[in-house]
Protein backbone atom coordinates (compact mmCIF):
# COMPACT_ATOMS: atom_id res chain seq x y z
CA UNK A 1 0.00 0.00 0.00
CA UNK A 2 1.30 3.52 -0.72
CA UNK A 3 1.85 5.86 2.19
CA UNK A 4 -1.39 7.74 2.79
CA UNK A 5 0.45 10.82 4.06
CA UNK A 6 0.67 12.25 0.55
CA UNK A 7 -3.00 11.70 -0.15
CA UNK A 8 -5.49 14.53 -0.02
CA UNK A 9 -6.77 14.23 3.58
CA UNK A 10 -10.39 14.45 2.48
CA UNK A 11 -9.86 11.35 0.32
CA UNK A 12 -7.90 9.48 2.99
CA UNK A 13 -10.61 10.23 5.57
CA UNK A 14 -13.61 9.46 3.37
CA UNK A 15 -15.47 6.33 4.32
CA UNK A 16 -18.98 4.90 4.35
CA UNK A 17 -20.24 4.96 7.92
CA UNK A 18 -23.44 3.40 9.19
CA UNK A 19 -23.44 5.24 12.51
CA UNK A 20 -24.87 8.52 11.29
CA UNK A 21 -25.98 11.19 13.70
CA UNK A 22 -29.19 13.10 13.07
CA UNK A 23 -27.37 16.38 13.69
CA UNK A 24 -28.65 18.91 11.16
CA UNK A 25 -26.52 20.03 8.24
CA UNK A 26 -27.23 23.65 7.39
CA UNK A 27 -28.61 24.56 4.00
CA UNK A 28 -25.52 26.73 3.45
CA UNK A 29 -23.36 23.63 3.96
CA UNK A 30 -25.60 21.58 1.69
CA UNK A 31 -25.07 24.18 -1.01
CA UNK A 32 -21.28 23.81 -0.61
CA UNK A 33 -21.60 20.05 -0.84
CA UNK A 34 -23.58 20.08 -4.06
CA UNK A 35 -21.40 22.84 -5.46
CA UNK A 36 -18.72 20.14 -5.52
CA UNK A 37 -21.00 18.12 -7.81
CA UNK A 38 -21.73 21.14 -9.97
CA UNK A 39 -18.01 21.56 -10.62
CA UNK A 40 -17.39 17.93 -11.62
CA UNK A 41 -16.17 17.03 -15.10
CA UNK A 42 -18.58 15.57 -17.64
CA UNK A 43 -18.57 14.46 -21.26
CA UNK A 44 -19.31 17.50 -23.48
CA UNK A 45 -19.88 19.43 -20.24
CA UNK A 46 -23.37 17.89 -20.29
CA UNK A 47 -23.58 17.92 -16.49
CA UNK A 48 -25.94 14.93 -16.67
CA UNK A 49 -26.17 14.46 -12.89
CA UNK A 50 -29.32 15.13 -10.93
CA UNK A 51 -29.91 14.56 -7.22
CA UNK A 52 -33.24 14.10 -5.50
CA UNK A 53 -32.69 14.84 -1.82
CA UNK A 54 -34.66 15.16 1.39
CA UNK A 55 -33.50 16.17 4.85
CA UNK A 56 -35.03 15.45 8.20
CA UNK A 57 -36.33 19.02 8.13
CA UNK A 58 -39.10 17.57 5.94
CA UNK A 59 -39.76 14.33 7.77
CA UNK A 60 -42.38 13.03 5.32
CA UNK A 61 -40.00 13.42 2.38
CA UNK A 62 -37.14 11.83 4.32
CA UNK A 63 -39.46 8.93 5.18
CA UNK A 64 -40.42 8.55 1.54
CA UNK A 65 -36.78 8.17 0.49
CA UNK A 66 -36.13 5.89 3.44
CA UNK A 67 -39.02 3.70 2.30
CA UNK A 68 -37.26 3.06 -1.02
CA UNK A 69 -34.26 1.46 0.72
CA UNK A 70 -33.94 -2.24 1.45
CA UNK A 71 -34.59 -2.93 5.15
CA UNK A 72 -30.93 -3.53 6.11
CA UNK A 73 -30.06 -0.09 4.71
CA UNK A 74 -33.10 1.50 6.36
CA UNK A 75 -31.81 0.31 9.72
CA UNK A 76 -28.85 2.66 9.71
CA UNK A 77 -29.78 5.25 7.06
CA UNK A 78 -32.82 6.41 9.01
CA UNK A 79 -30.52 8.43 11.27
CA UNK A 80 -28.78 10.36 8.48
CA UNK A 81 -29.75 14.00 8.09
CA UNK A 82 -30.02 13.70 4.31
CA UNK A 83 -31.06 10.92 1.99
CA UNK A 84 -30.84 11.12 -1.77
CA UNK A 85 -30.90 9.37 -5.11
CA UNK A 86 -28.74 10.15 -8.13
CA UNK A 87 -29.69 10.03 -11.78
CA UNK A 88 -27.74 10.54 -15.00
CA UNK A 89 -29.17 11.85 -18.25
CA UNK A 90 -29.08 9.24 -21.02
CA UNK A 91 -28.83 11.62 -23.95
CA UNK A 92 -26.88 14.72 -24.91
CA UNK A 93 -29.01 17.83 -24.76
CA UNK A 94 -27.37 19.49 -27.76
CA UNK A 95 -28.19 16.74 -30.27
CA UNK A 96 -30.25 14.04 -28.55
CA UNK A 97 -27.59 11.36 -29.18
CA UNK A 98 -27.06 8.70 -26.52
CA UNK A 99 -24.65 9.77 -23.77
CA UNK A 100 -23.11 6.59 -22.47
CA UNK A 101 -21.28 8.60 -19.84
CA UNK A 102 -24.35 9.99 -18.11
CA UNK A 103 -24.28 7.62 -15.17
CA UNK A 104 -20.48 7.58 -15.14
CA UNK A 105 -20.48 11.34 -14.71
CA UNK A 106 -23.26 11.25 -12.11
CA UNK A 107 -21.14 8.81 -10.11
CA UNK A 108 -18.11 11.10 -10.42
CA UNK A 109 -20.27 13.99 -9.20
CA UNK A 110 -21.41 12.00 -6.17
CA UNK A 111 -17.76 11.12 -5.49
CA UNK A 112 -17.01 14.86 -5.49
CA UNK A 113 -19.81 15.38 -2.96
CA UNK A 114 -18.37 12.59 -0.81
CA UNK A 115 -14.89 14.12 -0.83
CA UNK A 116 -16.25 17.59 -0.09
CA UNK A 117 -18.31 16.05 2.71
CA UNK A 118 -15.22 14.43 4.21
CA UNK A 119 -13.42 17.78 3.99
CA UNK A 120 -16.30 19.38 5.92
CA UNK A 121 -16.40 16.72 8.65
CA UNK A 122 -19.37 14.92 7.11
CA UNK A 123 -19.61 11.59 5.30
CA UNK A 124 -21.60 10.05 2.45
CA UNK A 125 -22.65 6.41 2.23
CA UNK A 126 -23.74 5.21 -1.22
CA UNK A 127 -26.40 2.53 -1.55
CA UNK A 128 -27.34 0.17 -4.35
CA UNK A 129 -29.85 -1.48 -2.04
CA UNK A 130 -33.00 0.38 -2.96
CA UNK A 131 -35.99 -0.02 -5.27
CA UNK A 132 -35.02 1.93 -8.38
CA UNK A 133 -38.34 1.23 -10.15
CA UNK A 134 -40.29 2.70 -7.24
CA UNK A 135 -37.84 5.59 -7.06
CA UNK A 136 -38.65 6.40 -10.67
CA UNK A 137 -42.40 6.52 -10.13
CA UNK A 138 -42.50 7.92 -6.60
CA UNK A 139 -39.89 10.61 -7.27
CA UNK A 140 -41.07 11.34 -10.83
CA UNK A 141 -37.68 10.65 -12.43
CA UNK A 142 -38.08 10.98 -16.23
CA UNK A 143 -37.29 8.04 -18.54
CA UNK A 144 -34.42 9.99 -20.09
CA UNK A 145 -32.52 9.67 -16.81
CA UNK A 146 -30.89 6.47 -15.63
CA UNK A 147 -31.20 5.94 -11.92
CA UNK A 148 -27.86 5.67 -10.13
CA UNK A 149 -27.34 5.16 -6.42
CA UNK A 150 -29.16 6.12 -3.28
CA UNK A 151 -27.03 7.79 -0.63
CA UNK A 152 -27.06 8.98 2.95
CA UNK A 153 -25.17 12.07 4.08
CA UNK A 154 -24.57 13.51 7.49
CA UNK A 155 -22.38 13.78 10.54
CA UNK A 156 -21.07 10.61 12.07
CA UNK A 157 -22.03 9.47 15.54
CA UNK A 158 -18.82 8.68 17.42
CA UNK A 159 -15.29 8.72 15.96
CA UNK A 160 -15.23 9.69 12.30
CA UNK A 161 -12.49 7.36 11.10
CA UNK A 162 -12.30 4.77 8.35
CA UNK A 163 -11.96 1.24 9.74
CA UNK A 164 -8.31 0.17 10.11
CA UNK A 165 -8.89 -3.06 8.16
CA UNK A 166 -10.23 -1.60 4.90
CA UNK A 167 -10.02 -4.24 2.19
CA UNK A 168 -8.69 -2.89 -1.07
CA UNK A 169 -7.29 -4.38 -4.26
CA UNK A 170 -3.62 -3.60 -4.83
CA UNK A 171 -2.56 -1.04 -7.44
CA UNK A 172 -1.07 -3.96 -9.41
CA UNK A 173 -4.56 -5.46 -9.72
CA UNK A 174 -6.22 -2.31 -11.04
CA UNK A 175 -3.71 -0.24 -13.04
CA UNK A 176 -2.41 -1.92 -16.19
CA UNK A 177 0.16 -1.10 -18.80
CA UNK A 178 -0.64 -1.68 -22.42
CA UNK A 179 -1.19 -5.37 -21.81
CA UNK A 180 -4.36 -6.12 -19.88
CA UNK A 181 -3.53 -7.51 -16.47
CA UNK A 182 0.15 -6.46 -16.50
CA UNK A 183 0.76 -4.01 -13.68
CA UNK A 184 1.87 -0.57 -14.81
CA UNK A 185 3.07 0.73 -11.46
C1 LIG B 1 -22.86 2.41 -5.78
C2 LIG B 1 -22.65 1.93 -4.36
C3 LIG B 1 -23.59 1.11 -3.78
C4 LIG B 1 -23.44 0.70 -2.44
N1 LIG B 1 -24.44 -0.01 -1.86
C5 LIG B 1 -24.42 -0.20 -0.52
C6 LIG B 1 -25.57 -0.70 0.15
O1 LIG B 1 -26.63 -0.93 -0.44
N2 LIG B 1 -25.48 -0.87 1.49
C7 LIG B 1 -24.34 -0.59 2.20
O2 LIG B 1 -24.32 -0.76 3.42
N3 LIG B 1 -23.24 -0.08 1.58
C8 LIG B 1 -23.25 0.15 0.25
N4 LIG B 1 -22.18 0.71 -0.38
C9 LIG B 1 -20.95 1.05 0.39
C10 LIG B 1 -19.79 0.13 0.03
O3 LIG B 1 -20.00 -1.13 0.62
C11 LIG B 1 -18.49 0.79 0.49
O4 LIG B 1 -18.25 1.94 -0.26
C12 LIG B 1 -17.29 -0.16 0.33
O5 LIG B 1 -17.40 -1.27 1.19
C13 LIG B 1 -15.98 0.55 0.63
O6 LIG B 1 -15.99 1.11 1.93
P1 LIG B 1 -15.71 2.65 2.17
O7 LIG B 1 -16.67 3.44 1.30
O8 LIG B 1 -15.96 2.87 3.64
O9 LIG B 1 -14.31 2.94 1.78
C14 LIG B 1 -22.29 1.11 -1.71
C15 LIG B 1 -21.34 1.92 -2.31
C16 LIG B 1 -21.51 2.35 -3.61
C17 LIG B 1 -20.51 3.29 -4.23
CSV table of C-alpha atoms and ligand atoms in Angstrom, one decimal:
chain,number,residue,atom,x,y,z
A,1,UNK,CA,0.0,0.0,0.0
A,2,UNK,CA,1.3,3.5,-0.7
A,3,UNK,CA,1.8,5.9,2.2
A,4,UNK,CA,-1.4,7.7,2.8
A,5,UNK,CA,0.4,10.8,4.1
A,6,UNK,CA,0.7,12.3,0.5
A,7,UNK,CA,-3.0,11.7,-0.2
A,8,UNK,CA,-5.5,14.5,0.0
A,9,UNK,CA,-6.8,14.2,3.6
A,10,UNK,CA,-10.4,14.4,2.5
A,11,UNK,CA,-9.9,11.3,0.3
A,12,UNK,CA,-7.9,9.5,3.0
A,13,UNK,CA,-10.6,10.2,5.6
A,14,UNK,CA,-13.6,9.5,3.4
A,15,UNK,CA,-15.5,6.3,4.3
A,16,UNK,CA,-19.0,4.9,4.3
A,17,UNK,CA,-20.2,5.0,7.9
A,18,UNK,CA,-23.4,3.4,9.2
A,19,UNK,CA,-23.4,5.2,12.5
A,20,UNK,CA,-24.9,8.5,11.3
A,21,UNK,CA,-26.0,11.2,13.7
A,22,UNK,CA,-29.2,13.1,13.1
A,23,UNK,CA,-27.4,16.4,13.7
A,24,UNK,CA,-28.7,18.9,11.2
A,25,UNK,CA,-26.5,20.0,8.2
A,26,UNK,CA,-27.2,23.7,7.4
A,27,UNK,CA,-28.6,24.6,4.0
A,28,UNK,CA,-25.5,26.7,3.4
A,29,UNK,CA,-23.4,23.6,4.0
A,30,UNK,CA,-25.6,21.6,1.7
A,31,UNK,CA,-25.1,24.2,-1.0
A,32,UNK,CA,-21.3,23.8,-0.6
A,33,UNK,CA,-21.6,20.1,-0.8
A,34,UNK,CA,-23.6,20.1,-4.1
A,35,UNK,CA,-21.4,22.8,-5.5
A,36,UNK,CA,-18.7,20.1,-5.5
A,37,UNK,CA,-21.0,18.1,-7.8
A,38,UNK,CA,-21.7,21.1,-10.0
A,39,UNK,CA,-18.0,21.6,-10.6
A,40,UNK,CA,-17.4,17.9,-11.6
A,41,UNK,CA,-16.2,17.0,-15.1
A,42,UNK,CA,-18.6,15.6,-17.6
A,43,UNK,CA,-18.6,14.5,-21.3
A,44,UNK,CA,-19.3,17.5,-23.5
A,45,UNK,CA,-19.9,19.4,-20.2
A,46,UNK,CA,-23.4,17.9,-20.3
A,47,UNK,CA,-23.6,17.9,-16.5
A,48,UNK,CA,-25.9,14.9,-16.7
A,49,UNK,CA,-26.2,14.5,-12.9
A,50,UNK,CA,-29.3,15.1,-10.9
A,51,UNK,CA,-29.9,14.6,-7.2
A,52,UNK,CA,-33.2,14.1,-5.5
A,53,UNK,CA,-32.7,14.8,-1.8
A,54,UNK,CA,-34.7,15.2,1.4
A,55,UNK,CA,-33.5,16.2,4.8
A,56,UNK,CA,-35.0,15.5,8.2
A,57,UNK,CA,-36.3,19.0,8.1
A,58,UNK,CA,-39.1,17.6,5.9
A,59,UNK,CA,-39.8,14.3,7.8
A,60,UNK,CA,-42.4,13.0,5.3
A,61,UNK,CA,-40.0,13.4,2.4
A,62,UNK,CA,-37.1,11.8,4.3
A,63,UNK,CA,-39.5,8.9,5.2
A,64,UNK,CA,-40.4,8.6,1.5
A,65,UNK,CA,-36.8,8.2,0.5
A,66,UNK,CA,-36.1,5.9,3.4
A,67,UNK,CA,-39.0,3.7,2.3
A,68,UNK,CA,-37.3,3.1,-1.0
A,69,UNK,CA,-34.3,1.5,0.7
A,70,UNK,CA,-33.9,-2.2,1.5
A,71,UNK,CA,-34.6,-2.9,5.1
A,72,UNK,CA,-30.9,-3.5,6.1
A,73,UNK,CA,-30.1,-0.1,4.7
A,74,UNK,CA,-33.1,1.5,6.4
A,75,UNK,CA,-31.8,0.3,9.7
A,76,UNK,CA,-28.8,2.7,9.7
A,77,UNK,CA,-29.8,5.2,7.1
A,78,UNK,CA,-32.8,6.4,9.0
A,79,UNK,CA,-30.5,8.4,11.3
A,80,UNK,CA,-28.8,10.4,8.5
A,81,UNK,CA,-29.7,14.0,8.1
A,82,UNK,CA,-30.0,13.7,4.3
A,83,UNK,CA,-31.1,10.9,2.0
A,84,UNK,CA,-30.8,11.1,-1.8
A,85,UNK,CA,-30.9,9.4,-5.1
A,86,UNK,CA,-28.7,10.2,-8.1
A,87,UNK,CA,-29.7,10.0,-11.8
A,88,UNK,CA,-27.7,10.5,-15.0
A,89,UNK,CA,-29.2,11.9,-18.2
A,90,UNK,CA,-29.1,9.2,-21.0
A,91,UNK,CA,-28.8,11.6,-24.0
A,92,UNK,CA,-26.9,14.7,-24.9
A,93,UNK,CA,-29.0,17.8,-24.8
A,94,UNK,CA,-27.4,19.5,-27.8
A,95,UNK,CA,-28.2,16.7,-30.3
A,96,UNK,CA,-30.3,14.0,-28.5
A,97,UNK,CA,-27.6,11.4,-29.2
A,98,UNK,CA,-27.1,8.7,-26.5
A,99,UNK,CA,-24.7,9.8,-23.8
A,100,UNK,CA,-23.1,6.6,-22.5
A,101,UNK,CA,-21.3,8.6,-19.8
A,102,UNK,CA,-24.4,10.0,-18.1
A,103,UNK,CA,-24.3,7.6,-15.2
A,104,UNK,CA,-20.5,7.6,-15.1
A,105,UNK,CA,-20.5,11.3,-14.7
A,106,UNK,CA,-23.3,11.2,-12.1
A,107,UNK,CA,-21.1,8.8,-10.1
A,108,UNK,CA,-18.1,11.1,-10.4
A,109,UNK,CA,-20.3,14.0,-9.2
A,110,UNK,CA,-21.4,12.0,-6.2
A,111,UNK,CA,-17.8,11.1,-5.5
A,112,UNK,CA,-17.0,14.9,-5.5
A,113,UNK,CA,-19.8,15.4,-3.0
A,114,UNK,CA,-18.4,12.6,-0.8
A,115,UNK,CA,-14.9,14.1,-0.8
A,116,UNK,CA,-16.3,17.6,-0.1
A,117,UNK,CA,-18.3,16.0,2.7
A,118,UNK,CA,-15.2,14.4,4.2
A,119,UNK,CA,-13.4,17.8,4.0
A,120,UNK,CA,-16.3,19.4,5.9
A,121,UNK,CA,-16.4,16.7,8.6
A,122,UNK,CA,-19.4,14.9,7.1
A,123,UNK,CA,-19.6,11.6,5.3
A,124,UNK,CA,-21.6,10.1,2.5
A,125,UNK,CA,-22.7,6.4,2.2
A,126,UNK,CA,-23.7,5.2,-1.2
A,127,UNK,CA,-26.4,2.5,-1.5
A,128,UNK,CA,-27.3,0.2,-4.3
A,129,UNK,CA,-29.9,-1.5,-2.0
A,130,UNK,CA,-33.0,0.4,-3.0
A,131,UNK,CA,-36.0,0.0,-5.3
A,132,UNK,CA,-35.0,1.9,-8.4
A,133,UNK,CA,-38.3,1.2,-10.1
A,134,UNK,CA,-40.3,2.7,-7.2
A,135,UNK,CA,-37.8,5.6,-7.1
A,136,UNK,CA,-38.6,6.4,-10.7
A,137,UNK,CA,-42.4,6.5,-10.1
A,138,UNK,CA,-42.5,7.9,-6.6
A,139,UNK,CA,-39.9,10.6,-7.3
A,140,UNK,CA,-41.1,11.3,-10.8
A,141,UNK,CA,-37.7,10.6,-12.4
A,142,UNK,CA,-38.1,11.0,-16.2
A,143,UNK,CA,-37.3,8.0,-18.5
A,144,UNK,CA,-34.4,10.0,-20.1
A,145,UNK,CA,-32.5,9.7,-16.8
A,146,UNK,CA,-30.9,6.5,-15.6
A,147,UNK,CA,-31.2,5.9,-11.9
A,148,UNK,CA,-27.9,5.7,-10.1
A,149,UNK,CA,-27.3,5.2,-6.4
A,150,UNK,CA,-29.2,6.1,-3.3
A,151,UNK,CA,-27.0,7.8,-0.6
A,152,UNK,CA,-27.1,9.0,2.9
A,153,UNK,CA,-25.2,12.1,4.1
A,154,UNK,CA,-24.6,13.5,7.5
A,155,UNK,CA,-22.4,13.8,10.5
A,156,UNK,CA,-21.1,10.6,12.1
A,157,UNK,CA,-22.0,9.5,15.5
A,158,UNK,CA,-18.8,8.7,17.4
A,159,UNK,CA,-15.3,8.7,16.0
A,160,UNK,CA,-15.2,9.7,12.3
A,161,UNK,CA,-12.5,7.4,11.1
A,162,UNK,CA,-12.3,4.8,8.4
A,163,UNK,CA,-12.0,1.2,9.7
A,164,UNK,CA,-8.3,0.2,10.1
A,165,UNK,CA,-8.9,-3.1,8.2
A,166,UNK,CA,-10.2,-1.6,4.9
A,167,UNK,CA,-10.0,-4.2,2.2
A,168,UNK,CA,-8.7,-2.9,-1.1
A,169,UNK,CA,-7.3,-4.4,-4.3
A,170,UNK,CA,-3.6,-3.6,-4.8
A,171,UNK,CA,-2.6,-1.0,-7.4
A,172,UNK,CA,-1.1,-4.0,-9.4
A,173,UNK,CA,-4.6,-5.5,-9.7
A,174,UNK,CA,-6.2,-2.3,-11.0
A,175,UNK,CA,-3.7,-0.2,-13.0
A,176,UNK,CA,-2.4,-1.9,-16.2
A,177,UNK,CA,0.2,-1.1,-18.8
A,178,UNK,CA,-0.6,-1.7,-22.4
A,179,UNK,CA,-1.2,-5.4,-21.8
A,180,UNK,CA,-4.4,-6.1,-19.9
A,181,UNK,CA,-3.5,-7.5,-16.5
A,182,UNK,CA,0.1,-6.5,-16.5
A,183,UNK,CA,0.8,-4.0,-13.7
A,184,UNK,CA,1.9,-0.6,-14.8
A,185,UNK,CA,3.1,0.7,-11.5
B,1,LIG,C1,-22.9,2.4,-5.8
B,1,LIG,C2,-22.7,1.9,-4.4
B,1,LIG,C3,-23.6,1.1,-3.8
B,1,LIG,C4,-23.4,0.7,-2.4
B,1,LIG,N1,-24.4,0.0,-1.9
B,1,LIG,C5,-24.4,-0.2,-0.5
B,1,LIG,C6,-25.6,-0.7,0.1
B,1,LIG,O1,-26.6,-0.9,-0.4
B,1,LIG,N2,-25.5,-0.9,1.5
B,1,LIG,C7,-24.3,-0.6,2.2
B,1,LIG,O2,-24.3,-0.8,3.4
B,1,LIG,N3,-23.2,-0.1,1.6
B,1,LIG,C8,-23.3,0.1,0.2
B,1,LIG,N4,-22.2,0.7,-0.4
B,1,LIG,C9,-21.0,1.1,0.4
B,1,LIG,C10,-19.8,0.1,0.0
B,1,LIG,O3,-20.0,-1.1,0.6
B,1,LIG,C11,-18.5,0.8,0.5
B,1,LIG,O4,-18.3,1.9,-0.3
B,1,LIG,C12,-17.3,-0.2,0.3
B,1,LIG,O5,-17.4,-1.3,1.2
B,1,LIG,C13,-16.0,0.6,0.6
B,1,LIG,O6,-16.0,1.1,1.9
B,1,LIG,P1,-15.7,2.6,2.2
B,1,LIG,O7,-16.7,3.4,1.3
B,1,LIG,O8,-16.0,2.9,3.6
B,1,LIG,O9,-14.3,2.9,1.8
B,1,LIG,C14,-22.3,1.1,-1.7
B,1,LIG,C15,-21.3,1.9,-2.3
B,1,LIG,C16,-21.5,2.4,-3.6
B,1,LIG,C17,-20.5,3.3,-4.2
